[in-house]
Coordinates of N, CA, C and O in Angstrom, one line a residue:
M20 N 30.4 -7.7 -2.8 CA 30.5 -9.1 -3.1 C 29.3 -9.4 -4.0 O 28.2 -9.0 -3.8
T21 N 29.6 -10.1 -5.1 CA 28.5 -10.5 -6.0 C 28.1 -12.0 -5.8 O 29.0 -12.8 -5.8
A22 N 26.8 -12.2 -5.5 CA 26.3 -13.5 -5.3 C 25.6 -13.9 -6.6 O 24.9 -13.1 -7.2
T23 N 25.7 -15.1 -7.1 CA 24.9 -15.7 -8.1 C 23.9 -16.6 -7.6 O 24.3 -17.5 -6.9
L24 N 22.6 -16.2 -7.7 CA 21.5 -17.0 -7.3 C 21.0 -18.0 -8.2 O 21.0 -17.6 -9.4
E25 N 20.9 -19.3 -8.0 CA 20.5 -20.3 -8.9 C 19.2 -20.9 -8.5 O 18.9 -21.1 -7.3
L26 N 18.4 -21.0 -9.5 CA 16.9 -21.7 -9.2 C 17.1 -23.1 -8.7 O 17.9 -23.8 -9.1
G27 N 16.3 -23.3 -7.6 CA 16.2 -24.6 -7.0 C 15.6 -25.6 -8.0 O 15.1 -25.3 -8.9
A28 N 15.3 -26.8 -7.5 CA 14.8 -27.9 -8.3 C 13.3 -27.9 -8.4 O 12.7 -28.7 -8.9
L29 N 12.6 -26.9 -7.7 CA 11.1 -26.8 -7.6 C 10.5 -26.7 -9.0 O 9.5 -27.3 -9.2
D30 N 11.1 -25.9 -9.9 CA 10.4 -25.6 -11.2 C 11.5 -25.8 -12.2 O 12.3 -24.9 -12.3
T31 N 11.4 -26.7 -13.0 CA 12.4 -26.9 -14.2 C 11.9 -26.6 -15.5 O 12.6 -26.7 -16.5
A32 N 10.6 -26.1 -15.7 CA 10.1 -25.8 -16.9 C 10.8 -24.5 -17.4 O 11.2 -23.8 -16.6
T33 N 10.8 -24.2 -18.8 CA 11.5 -23.0 -19.3 C 10.5 -21.9 -19.3 O 10.9 -20.8 -19.8
T34 N 9.2 -22.1 -19.3 CA 8.3 -21.0 -19.3 C 7.4 -21.0 -18.1 O 7.4 -22.0 -17.4
G35 N 6.8 -19.8 -17.8 CA 5.9 -19.8 -16.6 C 6.6 -19.1 -15.4 O 7.7 -18.6 -15.6
W36 N 6.2 -19.3 -14.2 CA 6.7 -18.6 -13.1 C 7.8 -19.6 -12.3 O 7.6 -20.8 -12.3
H37 N 8.9 -18.9 -12.0 CA 9.9 -19.7 -11.5 C 10.4 -19.1 -10.1 O 10.6 -18.0 -10.0
R38 N 10.4 -20.0 -9.1 CA 10.9 -19.4 -7.8 C 12.4 -19.3 -7.8 O 13.1 -20.2 -8.1
V39 N 12.8 -18.1 -7.4 CA 14.3 -17.8 -7.5 C 15.0 -17.8 -6.2 O 16.1 -18.5 -6.0
C40 N 14.5 -17.0 -5.2 CA 15.3 -16.8 -4.0 C 14.3 -16.1 -2.9 O 13.3 -15.6 -3.4
P41 N 14.7 -16.3 -1.7 CA 13.9 -15.5 -0.6 C 14.1 -13.9 -1.0 O 15.3 -13.5 -1.4
V42 N 13.0 -13.2 -0.9 CA 13.2 -11.7 -1.2 C 14.2 -11.0 -0.2 O 14.8 -10.1 -0.6
D43 N 14.3 -11.6 1.0 CA 15.2 -11.0 1.8 C 16.8 -11.3 1.6 O 17.6 -10.7 2.1
D44 N 17.0 -12.2 0.6 CA 18.3 -12.3 0.1 C 18.7 -11.3 -0.8 O 20.1 -11.2 -1.1
L45 N 17.9 -10.5 -1.3 CA 18.3 -9.4 -2.2 C 18.4 -8.1 -1.4 O 17.5 -7.7 -0.7
E46 N 19.5 -7.3 -1.5 CA 19.7 -6.0 -0.9 C 18.8 -5.0 -1.6 O 18.7 -5.0 -2.9
L47 N 18.4 -4.0 -0.9 CA 17.6 -2.9 -1.5 C 18.5 -2.1 -2.3 O 19.8 -1.9 -1.9
S48 N 18.2 -1.7 -3.6 CA 18.9 -0.8 -4.4 C 20.2 -1.4 -4.9 O 21.2 -0.8 -5.2
W49 N 20.2 -2.7 -5.1 CA 21.4 -3.4 -5.5 C 20.9 -4.6 -6.4 O 19.9 -5.2 -6.2
G50 N 21.7 -4.9 -7.6 CA 21.4 -6.0 -8.4 C 22.1 -7.2 -8.0 O 23.2 -7.2 -7.5
E51 N 21.4 -8.3 -8.4 CA 21.9 -9.7 -8.3 C 21.8 -10.4 -9.6 O 20.7 -10.3 -10.2
A52 N 22.6 -11.3 -10.0 CA 22.4 -12.1 -11.1 C 21.9 -13.4 -10.6 O 22.3 -13.9 -9.6
A53 N 21.0 -14.0 -11.5 CA 20.4 -15.4 -11.2 C 20.3 -16.1 -12.4 O 20.1 -15.6 -13.5
L54 N 20.5 -17.4 -12.4 CA 20.3 -18.3 -13.4 C 18.9 -19.0 -13.3 O 18.7 -19.7 -12.3
V55 N 18.1 -18.6 -14.1 CA 16.6 -19.1 -14.1 C 16.3 -19.9 -15.3 O 16.3 -19.3 -16.5
A56 N 16.2 -21.2 -15.2 CA 15.8 -22.1 -16.4 C 16.8 -21.8 -17.4 O 16.4 -21.8 -18.7
G57 N 18.1 -21.8 -17.1 CA 19.1 -21.6 -18.2 C 19.3 -20.2 -18.7 O 20.1 -20.0 -19.6
R58 N 18.6 -19.2 -18.1 CA 18.7 -17.8 -18.6 C 19.4 -17.1 -17.6 O 19.0 -17.1 -16.4
Q59 N 20.2 -16.0 -17.9 CA 20.9 -15.2 -17.0 C 20.0 -14.0 -16.8 O 19.7 -13.2 -17.7
I60 N 19.5 -13.8 -15.5 CA 18.6 -12.6 -15.2 C 19.2 -11.8 -14.2 O 20.0 -12.2 -13.4
A61 N 18.9 -10.5 -14.4 CA 19.4 -9.5 -13.3 C 18.2 -9.0 -12.5 O 17.1 -8.7 -13.1
L62 N 18.4 -9.2 -11.2 CA 17.1 -8.9 -10.3 C 17.6 -7.6 -9.5 O 18.7 -7.4 -9.1
F63 N 16.5 -6.8 -9.3 CA 16.7 -5.5 -8.5 C 15.6 -5.4 -7.5 O 14.5 -5.3 -7.9
R64 N 16.0 -5.2 -6.3 CA 14.9 -5.0 -5.3 C 14.9 -3.5 -4.9 O 15.9 -2.9 -4.5
T65 N 13.8 -3.0 -5.1 CA 13.6 -1.4 -5.0 C 12.7 -1.0 -3.8 O 12.6 0.2 -3.5
G66 N 12.2 -2.0 -3.1 CA 11.2 -1.8 -2.0 C 11.1 -3.1 -1.2 O 11.8 -4.1 -1.5
P67 N 10.5 -3.0 -0.1 CA 10.3 -4.2 0.8 C 9.9 -5.5 0.0 O 10.4 -6.6 0.2
S68 N 8.9 -5.4 -0.9 CA 8.5 -6.5 -1.8 C 8.3 -6.1 -3.3 O 7.6 -6.8 -3.9
E69 N 9.1 -5.1 -3.7 CA 9.1 -4.6 -5.1 C 10.5 -5.1 -5.7 O 11.5 -4.7 -5.4
V70 N 10.3 -6.1 -6.6 CA 11.5 -6.6 -7.3 C 11.3 -6.5 -8.8 O 10.2 -6.9 -9.3
F71 N 12.3 -6.2 -9.6 CA 12.3 -6.1 -11.0 C 13.2 -7.1 -11.5 O 14.2 -7.4 -10.9
A72 N 13.0 -7.5 -12.8 CA 13.9 -8.5 -13.4 C 14.1 -8.2 -14.8 O 13.1 -8.0 -15.6
V73 N 15.3 -8.2 -15.4 CA 15.6 -8.0 -16.8 C 16.7 -8.9 -17.2 O 17.3 -9.5 -16.4
A74 N 16.9 -9.0 -18.4 CA 18.0 -9.9 -18.9 C 19.2 -9.4 -18.5 O 19.5 -8.1 -18.3
H75 N 20.2 -10.3 -18.1 CA 21.5 -9.8 -17.5 C 22.4 -9.3 -18.6 O 23.4 -8.6 -18.4
E76 N 22.1 -9.7 -19.9 CA 22.9 -9.4 -21.1 C 22.7 -7.8 -21.4 O 21.5 -7.5 -21.7
D77 N 23.7 -7.1 -21.6 CA 23.6 -5.7 -22.1 C 23.3 -5.7 -23.6 O 24.0 -6.2 -24.4
P78 N 22.2 -5.1 -23.9 CA 21.8 -5.2 -25.3 C 22.7 -4.4 -26.3 O 22.8 -4.8 -27.5
A79 N 23.4 -3.4 -25.8 CA 24.4 -2.8 -26.7 C 25.7 -3.5 -26.9 O 26.3 -3.4 -28.0
T80 N 26.2 -4.3 -25.9 CA 27.4 -4.9 -26.0 C 27.4 -6.5 -26.1 O 28.4 -7.1 -26.4
G81 N 26.4 -7.1 -25.4 CA 26.3 -8.5 -25.4 C 27.0 -9.0 -24.1 O 26.9 -10.2 -23.8
A82 N 27.5 -8.1 -23.3 CA 28.2 -8.6 -22.1 C 27.1 -8.7 -20.9 O 26.3 -8.1 -20.9
H83 N 27.3 -9.8 -20.1 CA 26.5 -10.1 -19.2 C 26.9 -9.3 -17.8 O 27.6 -9.8 -16.9
V84 N 26.2 -8.1 -17.8 CA 26.8 -7.0 -16.7 C 25.6 -6.3 -16.1 O 25.9 -5.5 -15.2
M85 N 24.4 -6.5 -16.5 CA 23.2 -5.6 -16.1 C 23.1 -5.7 -14.6 O 22.6 -4.6 -14.0
A86 N 23.4 -6.7 -13.9 CA 23.2 -6.7 -12.5 C 24.1 -5.7 -11.7 O 23.8 -5.3 -10.6
R87 N 25.0 -5.3 -12.5 CA 25.9 -4.1 -11.9 C 25.5 -2.8 -12.4 O 26.3 -1.9 -12.2
G88 N 24.4 -2.7 -13.0 CA 23.9 -1.4 -13.5 C 23.5 -0.4 -12.4 O 23.5 -0.7 -11.2
I89 N 23.2 0.8 -12.7 CA 22.9 1.8 -11.8 C 21.4 2.1 -11.8 O 20.8 2.5 -12.8
L90 N 20.7 1.9 -10.6 CA 19.3 2.1 -10.5 C 19.0 3.5 -10.4 O 19.8 4.3 -9.8
G91 N 17.9 3.9 -10.9 CA 17.5 5.3 -10.9 C 16.0 5.4 -11.4 O 15.3 4.5 -11.2
S92 N 15.7 6.6 -11.8 CA 14.2 6.7 -12.3 C 14.2 7.8 -13.4 O 15.1 8.6 -13.4
K93 N 13.1 7.8 -14.1 CA 12.9 8.9 -15.1 C 11.3 9.1 -14.8 O 10.5 8.4 -15.1
G94 N 11.1 10.3 -14.1 CA 9.8 10.6 -13.7 C 9.5 9.5 -12.7 O 10.2 9.3 -11.7
S95 N 8.3 8.9 -12.8 CA 7.9 7.9 -11.8 C 8.3 6.4 -12.4 O 8.0 5.5 -11.7
R96 N 9.1 6.4 -13.5 CA 9.5 5.1 -14.0 C 10.9 4.6 -13.4 O 11.8 5.3 -13.5
P97 N 10.8 3.3 -12.8 CA 12.2 2.8 -12.3 C 13.1 2.6 -13.6 O 12.6 2.0 -14.5
T98 N 14.3 2.9 -13.4 CA 15.3 2.5 -14.5 C 16.5 1.8 -14.1 O 16.8 1.8 -12.9
I99 N 17.2 1.3 -15.0 CA 18.5 0.8 -14.9 C 19.4 1.3 -15.9 O 19.0 1.3 -17.1
A100 N 20.6 1.7 -15.6 CA 21.6 2.2 -16.6 C 22.7 1.2 -16.7 O 23.2 0.6 -15.7
S101 N 23.0 0.8 -17.9 CA 24.0 -0.1 -18.2 C 25.3 0.4 -17.6 O 25.8 1.5 -17.7
P102 N 26.1 -0.6 -17.0 CA 27.3 -0.1 -16.3 C 28.5 0.1 -17.4 O 29.4 0.7 -16.9
L103 N 28.2 -0.1 -18.6 CA 29.3 0.0 -19.6 C 29.2 1.3 -20.3 O 30.0 2.1 -20.4
H104 N 28.0 1.5 -21.0 CA 27.9 2.7 -21.8 C 26.8 3.7 -21.3 O 26.4 4.6 -22.0
K105 N 26.2 3.3 -20.2 CA 25.1 4.1 -19.4 C 23.8 4.3 -20.2 O 23.1 5.3 -20.0
E106 N 23.4 3.4 -21.2 CA 22.0 3.5 -21.7 C 21.1 3.1 -20.7 O 21.4 2.3 -19.7
V107 N 20.0 3.9 -20.6 CA 19.0 3.9 -19.6 C 17.8 3.1 -20.0 O 17.2 3.5 -21.1
Y108 N 17.4 2.1 -19.3 CA 16.3 1.2 -19.6 C 15.2 1.3 -18.6 O 15.5 1.3 -17.4
D109 N 13.9 1.3 -19.1 CA 12.7 1.2 -18.2 C 12.8 -0.2 -17.5 O 12.7 -1.3 -18.3
L110 N 12.7 -0.4 -16.2 CA 12.9 -1.7 -15.7 C 11.5 -2.5 -15.8 O 11.6 -3.7 -15.8
E111 N 10.3 -1.8 -16.0 CA 9.1 -2.5 -16.2 C 8.9 -3.0 -17.8 O 8.4 -4.1 -17.9
T112 N 9.3 -2.1 -18.6 CA 9.0 -2.4 -20.1 C 10.2 -2.9 -21.0 O 10.0 -3.4 -22.0
G113 N 11.4 -2.5 -20.4 CA 12.6 -2.7 -21.2 C 13.0 -1.6 -22.3 O 14.0 -1.7 -22.9
E114 N 12.1 -0.6 -22.3 CA 12.4 0.4 -23.3 C 13.7 1.1 -23.0 O 13.9 1.4 -21.8
C115 N 14.4 1.5 -24.0 CA 15.6 2.3 -23.7 C 15.3 3.7 -23.9 O 14.8 4.2 -25.0
F116 N 15.6 4.5 -22.9 CA 15.2 5.9 -23.0 C 16.3 6.7 -23.7 O 16.1 7.8 -24.2
S117 N 17.6 6.3 -23.7 CA 18.7 7.1 -24.1 C 19.2 6.7 -25.5 O 19.8 7.5 -26.3
T118 N 18.9 5.5 -26.1 CA 19.3 5.1 -27.4 C 18.2 4.4 -28.2 O 17.8 3.3 -27.9
P119 N 17.6 5.0 -29.1 CA 16.5 4.6 -29.9 C 16.9 3.2 -30.5 O 18.0 3.2 -31.1
G120 N 16.0 2.3 -30.6 CA 16.3 1.0 -31.2 C 16.8 -0.1 -30.2 O 16.8 -1.3 -30.5
L121 N 17.3 0.3 -29.0 CA 17.7 -0.7 -28.0 C 16.6 -1.1 -27.2 O 15.7 -0.1 -26.8
E122 N 16.6 -2.2 -26.7 CA 15.6 -2.7 -25.6 C 16.2 -3.8 -24.9 O 16.9 -4.7 -25.5
I123 N 15.8 -3.9 -23.7 CA 16.2 -5.0 -22.9 C 15.0 -5.8 -22.5 O 13.9 -5.2 -22.2
Q124 N 15.2 -7.1 -22.4 CA 14.0 -8.0 -22.1 C 13.7 -7.8 -20.6 O 14.6 -8.0 -19.7
A125 N 12.5 -7.5 -20.3 CA 11.9 -7.3 -19.0 C 10.9 -8.5 -18.6 O 10.4 -8.9 -19.5
F126 N 11.0 -9.0 -17.5 CA 10.3 -10.1 -17.0 C 9.4 -9.7 -15.8 O 9.8 -9.0 -15.1
G127 N 8.2 -10.4 -15.8 CA 7.3 -10.2 -14.7 C 7.9 -10.8 -13.5 O 8.5 -11.8 -13.5
T128 N 7.6 -10.1 -12.3 CA 8.0 -10.6 -11.0 C 7.0 -10.6 -10.1 O 5.9 -9.9 -10.2
R129 N 7.0 -11.4 -9.0 CA 6.1 -11.4 -7.9 C 6.7 -12.0 -6.7 O 7.8 -12.7 -6.8
V130 N 6.2 -11.6 -5.5 CA 6.7 -12.1 -4.3 C 5.6 -12.9 -3.7 O 4.5 -12.6 -3.4
V131 N 5.9 -14.3 -3.6 CA 4.8 -15.2 -3.0 C 5.5 -15.9 -1.8 O 6.6 -16.5 -1.9
D132 N 4.8 -15.8 -0.7 CA 5.3 -16.5 0.6 C 6.8 -16.1 0.9 O 7.5 -17.0 1.4
G133 N 7.1 -14.9 0.6 CA 8.5 -14.5 0.9 C 9.6 -14.8 -0.1 O 10.7 -14.5 0.0
Y134 N 9.1 -15.4 -1.2 CA 10.1 -15.8 -2.4 C 9.8 -15.0 -3.5 O 8.7 -14.7 -3.9
V135 N 10.9 -14.6 -4.3 CA 10.8 -13.9 -5.5 C 10.5 -15.0 -6.6 O 11.2 -16.0 -6.6
E136 N 9.6 -14.7 -7.4 CA 9.3 -15.5 -8.6 C 9.4 -14.6 -9.8 O 9.0 -13.5 -9.8
V137 N 10.0 -15.2 -10.9 CA 10.1 -14.6 -12.1 C 9.4 -15.2 -13.2 O 9.4 -16.5 -13.3
E138 N 8.7 -14.6 -14.1 CA 7.9 -15.2 -15.2 C 8.7 -15.1 -16.4 O 9.2 -14.0 -16.9
L139 N 9.1 -16.3 -17.0 CA 9.8 -16.4 -18.3 C 8.8 -16.7 -19.4 O 7.9 -17.3 -19.2

């Protein structure tokens, strides 16, 4: 089942830190889509309080599908592979390992008082 998480009314600015959801609402090793200040974001929980956020839009196709991507790693770097053409992106930097010239926007994340916050 795919859930779409939507930002509450606490923070309506388009830049800065945005509270998205309780960290416990995110399943380990699974992506979720969230609407944050009008932007579609894909969130990935990889540990008890380790969450990554990237643009939900696939840079190669423009389709909003990255939350359905495949989590993995390249060495010690956490990665996400596009569910469409399998381009592999670094979850921290957005760098594409498999196709030169492609990049996905990566966002800062933190967990504060049990809630995931994303920096736009």
